[in-house]
């Protein structure tokens, strides 16, 4: 059950991030998305969000007891996400399989990664603050 909850949380955050980055990329492109089919593209974004959220939930299930292992896990995760998004980007026609397309996708993945980190941090901090507040209230007389 925990995996499903984590998957859904990552799915919502990542899909939102992918949507924002796609909107920015389309706005900055020379064609401004003139050849995109909106209905298809939206489902592709949902699919990309689901695929990357699944991998994220799998990777971050492991607890890392050292900083070195955590950094290695983040790097491996980033590489996996980039590979998935490059494959999907080429399959969906979001990018060309050339150095420019790969750079664009790795930067886009980095921006979604940053977005996901910030939103997850804010959410976790809020939950921790609420938990600590409840504990203080419960044990204030002890």
GROMACS .gro file of N, CA and C in nm:
model
  426
    1UNK      N    1   0.082  -0.120   0.000
    1UNK     CA    2   0.000   0.000   0.000
    1UNK      C    3   0.087   0.126   0.000
    2UNK      N    4   0.199   0.122   0.073
    2UNK     CA    5   0.288   0.237   0.079
    2UNK      C    6   0.343   0.270  -0.060
    3UNK      N    7   0.376   0.165  -0.137
    3UNK     CA    8   0.428   0.187  -0.272
    3UNK      C    9   0.325   0.261  -0.357
    4UNK      N   10   0.199   0.220  -0.349
    4UNK     CA   11   0.094   0.284  -0.429
    4UNK      C   12   0.077   0.430  -0.389
    5UNK      N   13   0.078   0.457  -0.259
    5UNK     CA   14   0.067   0.595  -0.211
    5UNK      C   15   0.183   0.680  -0.260
    6UNK      N   16   0.306   0.627  -0.248
    6UNK     CA   17   0.423   0.700  -0.296
    6UNK      C   18   0.418   0.720  -0.446
    7UNK      N   19   0.377   0.616  -0.520
    7UNK     CA   20   0.364   0.628  -0.665
    7UNK      C   21   0.267   0.741  -0.701
    8UNK      N   22   0.152   0.744  -0.635
    8UNK     CA   23   0.051   0.847  -0.665
    8UNK      C   24   0.102   0.987  -0.632
    9UNK      N   25   0.173   1.001  -0.521
    9UNK     CA   26   0.230   1.131  -0.485
    9UNK      C   27   0.331   1.176  -0.590
   10UNK      N   28   0.423   1.086  -0.626
   10UNK     CA   29   0.522   1.119  -0.729
   10UNK      C   30   0.454   1.146  -0.863
   11UNK      N   31   0.352   1.066  -0.896
   11UNK     CA   32   0.282   1.083  -1.023
   11UNK      C   33   0.224   1.223  -1.036
   12UNK      N   34   0.158   1.270  -0.933
   12UNK     CA   35   0.096   1.403  -0.939
   12UNK      C   36   0.202   1.512  -0.952
   13UNK      N   37   0.307   1.502  -0.871
   13UNK     CA   38   0.411   1.605  -0.874
   13UNK      C   39   0.489   1.601  -1.005
   14UNK      N   40   0.532   1.483  -1.046
   14UNK     CA   41   0.612   1.470  -1.168
   14UNK      C   42   0.531   1.508  -1.291
   15UNK      N   43   0.407   1.463  -1.300
   15UNK     CA   44   0.324   1.495  -1.416
   15UNK      C   45   0.302   1.646  -1.426
   16UNK      N   46   0.282   1.711  -1.313
   16UNK     CA   47   0.269   1.857  -1.312
   16UNK      C   48   0.398   1.922  -1.362
   17UNK      N   49   0.512   1.872  -1.313
   17UNK     CA   50   0.641   1.925  -1.357
   17UNK      C   51   0.664   1.903  -1.506
   18UNK      N   52   0.631   1.784  -1.556
   18UNK     CA   53   0.649   1.754  -1.698
   18UNK      C   54   0.559   1.846  -1.781
   19UNK      N   55   0.436   1.867  -1.736
   19UNK     CA   56   0.344   1.956  -1.808
   19UNK      C   57   0.399   2.098  -1.815
   20UNK      N   58   0.452   2.148  -1.703
   20UNK     CA   59   0.508   2.283  -1.701
   20UNK      C   60   0.629   2.293  -1.795
   21UNK      N   61   0.719   2.196  -1.787
   21UNK     CA   62   0.838   2.199  -1.873
   21UNK      C   63   0.801   2.184  -2.020
   22UNK      N   64   0.703   2.097  -2.051
   22UNK     CA   65   0.658   2.085  -2.190
   22UNK      C   66   0.600   2.218  -2.239
   23UNK      N   67   0.522   2.283  -2.156
   23UNK     CA   68   0.464   2.412  -2.195
   23UNK      C   69   0.575   2.514  -2.222
   24UNK      N   70   0.676   2.516  -2.137
   24UNK     CA   71   0.788   2.608  -2.157
   24UNK      C   72   0.864   2.574  -2.285
   25UNK      N   73   0.894   2.444  -2.303
   25UNK     CA   74   0.967   2.401  -2.423
   25UNK      C   75   0.889   2.434  -2.551
   26UNK      N   76   0.758   2.412  -2.549
   26UNK     CA   77   0.676   2.443  -2.666
   26UNK      C   78   0.676   2.593  -2.692
   27UNK      N   79   0.665   2.671  -2.586
   27UNK     CA   80   0.664   2.818  -2.600
   27UNK      C   81   0.796   2.869  -2.656
   28UNK      N   82   0.905   2.805  -2.620
   28UNK     CA   83   1.038   2.849  -2.665
   28UNK      C   84   1.077   2.793  -2.801
   29UNK      N   85   1.003   2.691  -2.848
   29UNK     CA   86   1.040   2.630  -2.976
   29UNK      C   87   1.004   2.723  -3.092
   30UNK      N   88   1.069   2.699  -3.204
   30UNK     CA   89   1.048   2.783  -3.322
   30UNK      C   90   0.907   2.765  -3.379
   31UNK      N   91   0.850   2.646  -3.364
   31UNK     CA   92   0.717   2.619  -3.421
   31UNK      C   93   0.606   2.649  -3.320
   32UNK      N   94   0.642   2.671  -3.195
   32UNK     CA   95   0.545   2.698  -3.089
   32UNK      C   96   0.437   2.590  -3.080
   33UNK      N   97   0.476   2.466  -3.107
   33UNK     CA   98   0.384   2.354  -3.093
   33UNK      C   99   0.276   2.347  -3.198
   34UNK      N  100   0.297   2.413  -3.312
   34UNK     CA  101   0.194   2.416  -3.417
   34UNK      C  102   0.159   2.277  -3.469
   35UNK      N  103   0.253   2.184  -3.465
   35UNK     CA  104   0.226   2.052  -3.520
   35UNK      C  105   0.182   1.951  -3.414
   36UNK      N  106   0.167   1.995  -3.289
   36UNK     CA  107   0.128   1.903  -3.183
   36UNK      C  108  -0.022   1.877  -3.181
   37UNK      N  109  -0.058   1.754  -3.158
   37UNK     CA  110  -0.198   1.719  -3.135
   37UNK      C  111  -0.220   1.725  -2.985
   38UNK      N  112  -0.298   1.821  -2.939
   38UNK     CA  113  -0.312   1.849  -2.797
   38UNK      C  114  -0.359   1.727  -2.719
   39UNK      N  115  -0.461   1.659  -2.768
   39UNK     CA  116  -0.514   1.542  -2.697
   39UNK      C  117  -0.411   1.431  -2.682
   40UNK      N  118  -0.338   1.407  -2.787
   40UNK     CA  119  -0.234   1.304  -2.784
   40UNK      C  120  -0.122   1.346  -2.689
   41UNK      N  121  -0.079   1.471  -2.702
   41UNK     CA  122   0.031   1.520  -2.619
   41UNK      C  123  -0.004   1.513  -2.471
   42UNK      N  124  -0.126   1.547  -2.434
   42UNK     CA  125  -0.166   1.541  -2.293
   42UNK      C  126  -0.158   1.398  -2.240
   43UNK      N  127  -0.203   1.301  -2.320
   43UNK     CA  128  -0.193   1.161  -2.276
   43UNK      C  129  -0.047   1.115  -2.272
   44UNK      N  130   0.035   1.167  -2.361
   44UNK     CA  131   0.178   1.134  -2.358
   44UNK      C  132   0.242   1.189  -2.231
   45UNK      N  133   0.202   1.308  -2.190
   45UNK     CA  134   0.253   1.366  -2.066
   45UNK      C  135   0.211   1.281  -1.947
   46UNK      N  136   0.088   1.237  -1.946
   46UNK     CA  137   0.040   1.149  -1.838
   46UNK      C  138   0.121   1.019  -1.838
   47UNK      N  139   0.145   0.964  -1.956
   47UNK     CA  140   0.225   0.841  -1.965
   47UNK      C  141   0.367   0.861  -1.917
   48UNK      N  142   0.428   0.973  -1.955
   48UNK     CA  143   0.565   1.002  -1.910
   48UNK      C  144   0.568   1.021  -1.759
   49UNK      N  145   0.467   1.089  -1.706
   49UNK     CA  146   0.459   1.107  -1.561
   49UNK      C  147   0.444   0.974  -1.489
   50UNK      N  148   0.360   0.885  -1.542
   50UNK     CA  149   0.340   0.754  -1.480
   50UNK      C  150   0.467   0.669  -1.485
   51UNK      N  151   0.533   0.666  -1.601
   51UNK     CA  152   0.654   0.585  -1.615
   51UNK      C  153   0.764   0.632  -1.520
   52UNK      N  154   0.784   0.763  -1.514
   52UNK     CA  155   0.892   0.815  -1.429
   52UNK      C  156   0.854   0.809  -1.282
   53UNK      N  157   0.725   0.824  -1.249
   53UNK     CA  158   0.682   0.811  -1.109
   53UNK      C  159   0.700   0.667  -1.061
   54UNK      N  160   0.673   0.570  -1.148
   54UNK     CA  161   0.691   0.429  -1.112
   54UNK      C  162   0.837   0.400  -1.079
   55UNK      N  163   0.926   0.446  -1.166
   55UNK     CA  164   1.069   0.425  -1.143
   55UNK      C  165   1.114   0.499  -1.017
   56UNK      N  166   1.064   0.620  -0.997
   56UNK     CA  167   1.100   0.699  -0.879
   56UNK      C  168   1.055   0.628  -0.752
   57UNK      N  169   0.932   0.579  -0.750
   57UNK     CA  170   0.881   0.509  -0.632
   57UNK      C  171   0.963   0.382  -0.605
   58UNK      N  172   1.003   0.313  -0.712
   58UNK     CA  173   1.087   0.193  -0.694
   58UNK      C  174   1.225   0.228  -0.638
   59UNK      N  175   1.289   0.327  -0.697
   59UNK     CA  176   1.426   0.362  -0.657
   59UNK      C  177   1.428   0.415  -0.514
   60UNK      N  178   1.334   0.503  -0.480
   60UNK     CA  179   1.338   0.566  -0.349
   60UNK      C  180   1.275   0.483  -0.238
   61UNK      N  181   1.239   0.359  -0.268
   61UNK     CA  182   1.194   0.266  -0.163
   61UNK      C  183   1.312   0.224  -0.076
   62UNK      N  184   1.430   0.222  -0.135
   62UNK     CA  185   1.551   0.181  -0.063
   62UNK      C  186   1.596   0.293   0.029
   63UNK      N  187   1.630   0.255   0.149
   63UNK     CA  188   1.686   0.350   0.244
   63UNK      C  189   1.837   0.353   0.226
   64UNK      N  190   1.893   0.471   0.219
   64UNK     CA  191   2.038   0.486   0.208
   64UNK      C  192   2.091   0.531   0.343
   65UNK      N  193   2.181   0.452   0.399
   65UNK     CA  194   2.233   0.483   0.532
   65UNK      C  195   2.359   0.569   0.530
   66UNK      N  196   2.408   0.600   0.410
   66UNK     CA  197   2.524   0.690   0.401
   66UNK      C  198   2.497   0.794   0.293
   67UNK      N  199   2.566   0.905   0.308
   67UNK     CA  200   2.552   1.014   0.210
   67UNK      C  201   2.602   0.968   0.073
   68UNK      N  202   2.710   0.891   0.073
   68UNK     CA  203   2.768   0.841  -0.052
   68UNK      C  204   2.668   0.753  -0.128
   69UNK      N  205   2.600   0.663  -0.057
   69UNK     CA  206   2.501   0.576  -0.120
   69UNK      C  207   2.382   0.657  -0.171
   70UNK      N  208   2.343   0.759  -0.095
   70UNK     CA  209   2.231   0.842  -0.137
   70UNK      C  210   2.266   0.917  -0.266
   71UNK      N  211   2.384   0.974  -0.272
   71UNK     CA  212   2.427   1.047  -0.392
   71UNK      C  213   2.433   0.952  -0.511
   72UNK      N  214   2.485   0.832  -0.490
   72UNK     CA  215   2.491   0.733  -0.598
   72UNK      C  216   2.350   0.697  -0.645
   73UNK      N  217   2.257   0.681  -0.550
   73UNK     CA  218   2.119   0.648  -0.585
   73UNK      C  219   2.055   0.762  -0.667
   74UNK      N  220   2.080   0.886  -0.628
   74UNK     CA  221   2.025   1.000  -0.701
   74UNK      C  222   2.081   1.004  -0.843
   75UNK      N  223   2.210   0.980  -0.858
   75UNK     CA  224   2.273   0.982  -0.992
   75UNK      C  225   2.216   0.869  -1.078
   76UNK      N  226   2.206   0.749  -1.022
   76UNK     CA  227   2.149   0.636  -1.097
   76UNK      C  228   2.004   0.666  -1.135
   77UNK      N  229   1.929   0.720  -1.041
   77UNK     CA  230   1.789   0.754  -1.068
   77UNK      C  231   1.779   0.857  -1.181
   78UNK      N  232   1.860   0.960  -1.175
   78UNK     CA  233   1.859   1.064  -1.278
   78UNK      C  234   1.891   1.006  -1.415
   79UNK      N  235   1.989   0.919  -1.422
   79UNK     CA  236   2.027   0.854  -1.549
   79UNK      C  237   1.911   0.769  -1.601
   80UNK      N  238   1.846   0.693  -1.513
   80UNK     CA  239   1.730   0.612  -1.553
   80UNK      C  240   1.617   0.700  -1.606
   81UNK      N  241   1.589   0.808  -1.536
   81UNK     CA  242   1.481   0.898  -1.577
   81UNK      C  243   1.515   0.962  -1.712
   82UNK      N  244   1.640   1.004  -1.729
   82UNK     CA  245   1.683   1.061  -1.858
   82UNK      C  246   1.666   0.959  -1.970
   83UNK      N  247   1.706   0.835  -1.947
   83UNK     CA  248   1.694   0.731  -2.050
   83UNK      C  249   1.547   0.708  -2.086
   84UNK      N  250   1.461   0.701  -1.985
   84UNK     CA  251   1.318   0.682  -2.010
   84UNK      C  252   1.262   0.799  -2.090
   85UNK      N  253   1.297   0.920  -2.048
   85UNK     CA  254   1.242   1.039  -2.114
   85UNK      C  255   1.299   1.058  -2.255
   86UNK      N  256   1.423   1.021  -2.278
   86UNK     CA  257   1.478   1.029  -2.414
   86UNK      C  258   1.406   0.928  -2.502
   87UNK      N  259   1.387   0.806  -2.453
   87UNK     CA  260   1.313   0.705  -2.529
   87UNK      C  261   1.172   0.754  -2.559
   88UNK      N  262   1.102   0.803  -2.456
   88UNK     CA  263   0.965   0.850  -2.477
   88UNK      C  264   0.962   0.975  -2.564
   89UNK      N  265   1.059   1.064  -2.544
   89UNK     CA  266   1.065   1.186  -2.623
   89UNK      C  267   1.081   1.158  -2.772
   90UNK      N  268   1.166   1.062  -2.804
   90UNK     CA  269   1.185   1.023  -2.945
   90UNK      C  270   1.058   0.953  -2.995
   91UNK      N  271   1.003   0.862  -2.914
   91UNK     CA  272   0.882   0.789  -2.954
   91UNK      C  273   0.764   0.881  -2.977
   92UNK      N  274   0.750   0.984  -2.894
   92UNK     CA  275   0.637   1.077  -2.904
   92UNK      C  276   0.662   1.192  -3.001
   93UNK      N  277   0.785   1.201  -3.053
   93UNK     CA  278   0.818   1.310  -3.143
   93UNK      C  279   0.842   1.442  -3.072
   94UNK      N  280   0.873   1.435  -2.943
   94UNK     CA  281   0.902   1.556  -2.864
   94UNK      C  282   1.042   1.608  -2.893
   95UNK      N  283   1.128   1.520  -2.940
   95UNK     CA  284   1.269   1.557  -2.959
   95UNK      C  285   1.329   1.474  -3.072
   96UNK      N  286   1.437   1.525  -3.127
   96UNK     CA  287   1.516   1.449  -3.223
   96UNK      C  288   1.628   1.379  -3.147
   97UNK      N  289   1.664   1.261  -3.196
   97UNK     CA  290   1.772   1.186  -3.132
   97UNK      C  291   1.905   1.236  -3.185
   98UNK      N  292   1.944   1.353  -3.136
   98UNK     CA  293   2.074   1.411  -3.168
   98UNK      C  294   2.124   1.481  -3.042
   99UNK      N  295   2.242   1.536  -3.047
   99UNK     CA  296   2.303   1.595  -2.927
   99UNK      C  297   2.218   1.709  -2.871
  100UNK      N  298   2.160   1.791  -2.959
  100UNK     CA  299   2.074   1.901  -2.914
  100UNK      C  300   1.950   1.850  -2.843
  101UNK      N  301   1.888   1.748  -2.901
  101UNK     CA  302   1.768   1.690  -2.839
  101UNK      C  303   1.799   1.625  -2.705
  102UNK      N  304   1.911   1.555  -2.698
  102UNK     CA  305   1.950   1.489  -2.573
  102UNK      C  306   1.981   1.592  -2.466
  103UNK      N  307   2.051   1.699  -2.502
  103UNK     CA  308   2.080   1.805  -2.405
  103UNK      C  309   1.951   1.869  -2.358
  104UNK      N  310   1.861   1.899  -2.451
  104UNK     CA  311   1.732   1.959  -2.414
  104UNK      C  312   1.657   1.869  -2.317
  105UNK      N  313   1.656   1.739  -2.344
  105UNK     CA  314   1.581   1.646  -2.258
  105UNK      C  315   1.649   1.631  -2.122
  106UNK      N  316   1.781   1.623  -2.118
  106UNK     CA  317   1.848   1.610  -1.987
  106UNK      C  318   1.830   1.736  -1.903
  107UNK      N  319   1.828   1.852  -1.965
  107UNK     CA  320   1.802   1.976  -1.892
  107UNK      C  321   1.656   1.978  -1.845
  108UNK      N  322   1.565   1.936  -1.933
  108UNK     CA  323   1.423   1.930  -1.895
  108UNK      C  324   1.402   1.835  -1.777
  109UNK      N  325   1.467   1.719  -1.783
  109UNK     CA  326   1.457   1.623  -1.672
  109UNK      C  327   1.512   1.685  -1.544
  110UNK      N  328   1.624   1.755  -1.554
  110UNK     CA  329   1.682   1.821  -1.437
  110UNK      C  330   1.585   1.922  -1.377
  111UNK      N  331   1.516   1.997  -1.462
  111UNK     CA  332   1.420   2.096  -1.412
  111UNK      C  333   1.300   2.029  -1.345
  112UNK      N  334   1.250   1.921  -1.404
  112UNK     CA  335   1.141   1.846  -1.340
  112UNK      C  336   1.190   1.784  -1.210
  113UNK      N  337   1.313   1.736  -1.209
  113UNK     CA  338   1.374   1.679  -1.089
  113UNK      C  339   1.377   1.784  -0.978
  114UNK      N  340   1.422   1.904  -1.011
  114UNK     CA  341   1.428   2.013  -0.915
  114UNK      C  342   1.288   2.049  -0.865
  115UNK      N  343   1.194   2.061  -0.956
  115UNK     CA  344   1.055   2.090  -0.920
  115UNK      C  345   1.001   1.985  -0.824
  116UNK      N  346   1.024   1.858  -0.857
  116UNK     CA  347   0.975   1.748  -0.773
  116UNK      C  348   1.041   1.751  -0.635
  117UNK      N  349   1.170   1.779  -0.631
  117UNK     CA  350   1.242   1.787  -0.504
  117UNK      C  351   1.184   1.899  -0.416
  118UNK      N  352   1.165   2.016  -0.474
  118UNK     CA  353   1.116   2.131  -0.397
  118UNK      C  354   0.975   2.104  -0.343
  119UNK      N  355   0.886   2.055  -0.427
  119UNK     CA  356   0.750   2.027  -0.384
  119UNK      C  357   0.748   1.917  -0.280
  120UNK      N  358   0.827   1.811  -0.299
  120UNK     CA  359   0.833   1.702  -0.202
  120UNK      C  360   0.889   1.751  -0.069
  121UNK      N  361   0.991   1.837  -0.074
  121UNK     CA  362   1.050   1.892   0.048
  121UNK      C  363   0.948   1.976   0.125
  122UNK      N  364   0.877   2.063   0.053
  122UNK     CA  365   0.776   2.148   0.118
  122UNK      C  366   0.668   2.062   0.181
  123UNK      N  367   0.623   1.960   0.111
  123UNK     CA  368   0.519   1.871   0.162
  123UNK      C  369   0.567   1.794   0.285
  124UNK      N  370   0.688   1.739   0.277
  124UNK     CA  371   0.743   1.663   0.390
  124UNK      C  372   0.765   1.753   0.511
  125UNK      N  373   0.813   1.873   0.487
  125UNK     CA  374   0.835   1.967   0.597
  125UNK      C  375   0.703   2.004   0.664
  126UNK      N  376   0.601   2.027   0.584
  126UNK     CA  377   0.469   2.058   0.639
  126UNK      C  378   0.417   1.942   0.724
  127UNK      N  379   0.432   1.819   0.673
  127UNK     CA  380   0.387   1.701   0.748
  127UNK      C  381   0.465   1.687   0.878
  128UNK      N  382   0.596   1.708   0.873
  128UNK     CA  383   0.678   1.699   0.994
  128UNK      C  384   0.640   1.806   1.094
  129UNK      N  385   0.616   1.927   1.047
  129UNK     CA  386   0.574   2.036   1.137
  129UNK      C  387   0.441   2.004   1.204
  130UNK      N  388   0.347   1.950   1.127
  130UNK     CA  389   0.217   1.912   1.184
  130UNK      C  390   0.234   1.800   1.287
  131UNK      N  391   0.319   1.703   1.256
  131UNK     CA  392   0.344   1.592   1.348
  131UNK      C  393   0.408   1.642   1.476
  132UNK      N  394   0.508   1.728   1.464
  132UNK     CA  395   0.575   1.784   1.582
  132UNK      C  396   0.479   1.869   1.665
  133UNK      N  397   0.394   1.943   1.600
  133UNK     CA  398   0.294   2.024   1.670
  133UNK      C  399   0.199   1.935   1.750
  134UNK      N  400   0.155   1.825   1.688
  134UNK     CA  401   0.066   1.732   1.757
  134UNK      C  402   0.137   1.667   1.876
  135UNK      N  403   0.264   1.631   1.859
  135UNK     CA  404   0.340   1.572   1.969
  135UNK      C  405   0.358   1.671   2.084
  136UNK      N  406   0.390   1.794   2.052
  136UNK     CA  407   0.406   1.896   2.156
  136UNK      C  408   0.275   1.919   2.231
  137UNK      N  409   0.167   1.920   2.157
  137UNK     CA  410   0.036   1.940   2.219
  137UNK      C  411   0.002   1.822   2.311
  138UNK      N  412   0.030   1.702   2.265
  138UNK     CA  413  -0.002   1.582   2.343
  138UNK      C  414   0.084   1.573   2.469
  139UNK      N  415   0.211   1.609   2.460
  139UNK     CA  416   0.304   1.593   2.572
  139UNK      C  417   0.346   1.725   2.635
  140UNK      N  418   0.265   1.829   2.623
  140UNK     CA  419   0.305   1.960   2.674
  140UNK      C  420   0.316   1.965   2.826
  141UNK      N  421   0.244   1.880   2.897
  141UNK     CA  422   0.249   1.881   3.044
  141UNK      C  423   0.352   1.784   3.101
  142UNK      N  424   0.421   1.712   3.020
  142UNK     CA  425   0.515   1.611   3.071
  142UNK      C  426   0.657   1.658   3.063
   0.00000   0.00000   0.00000
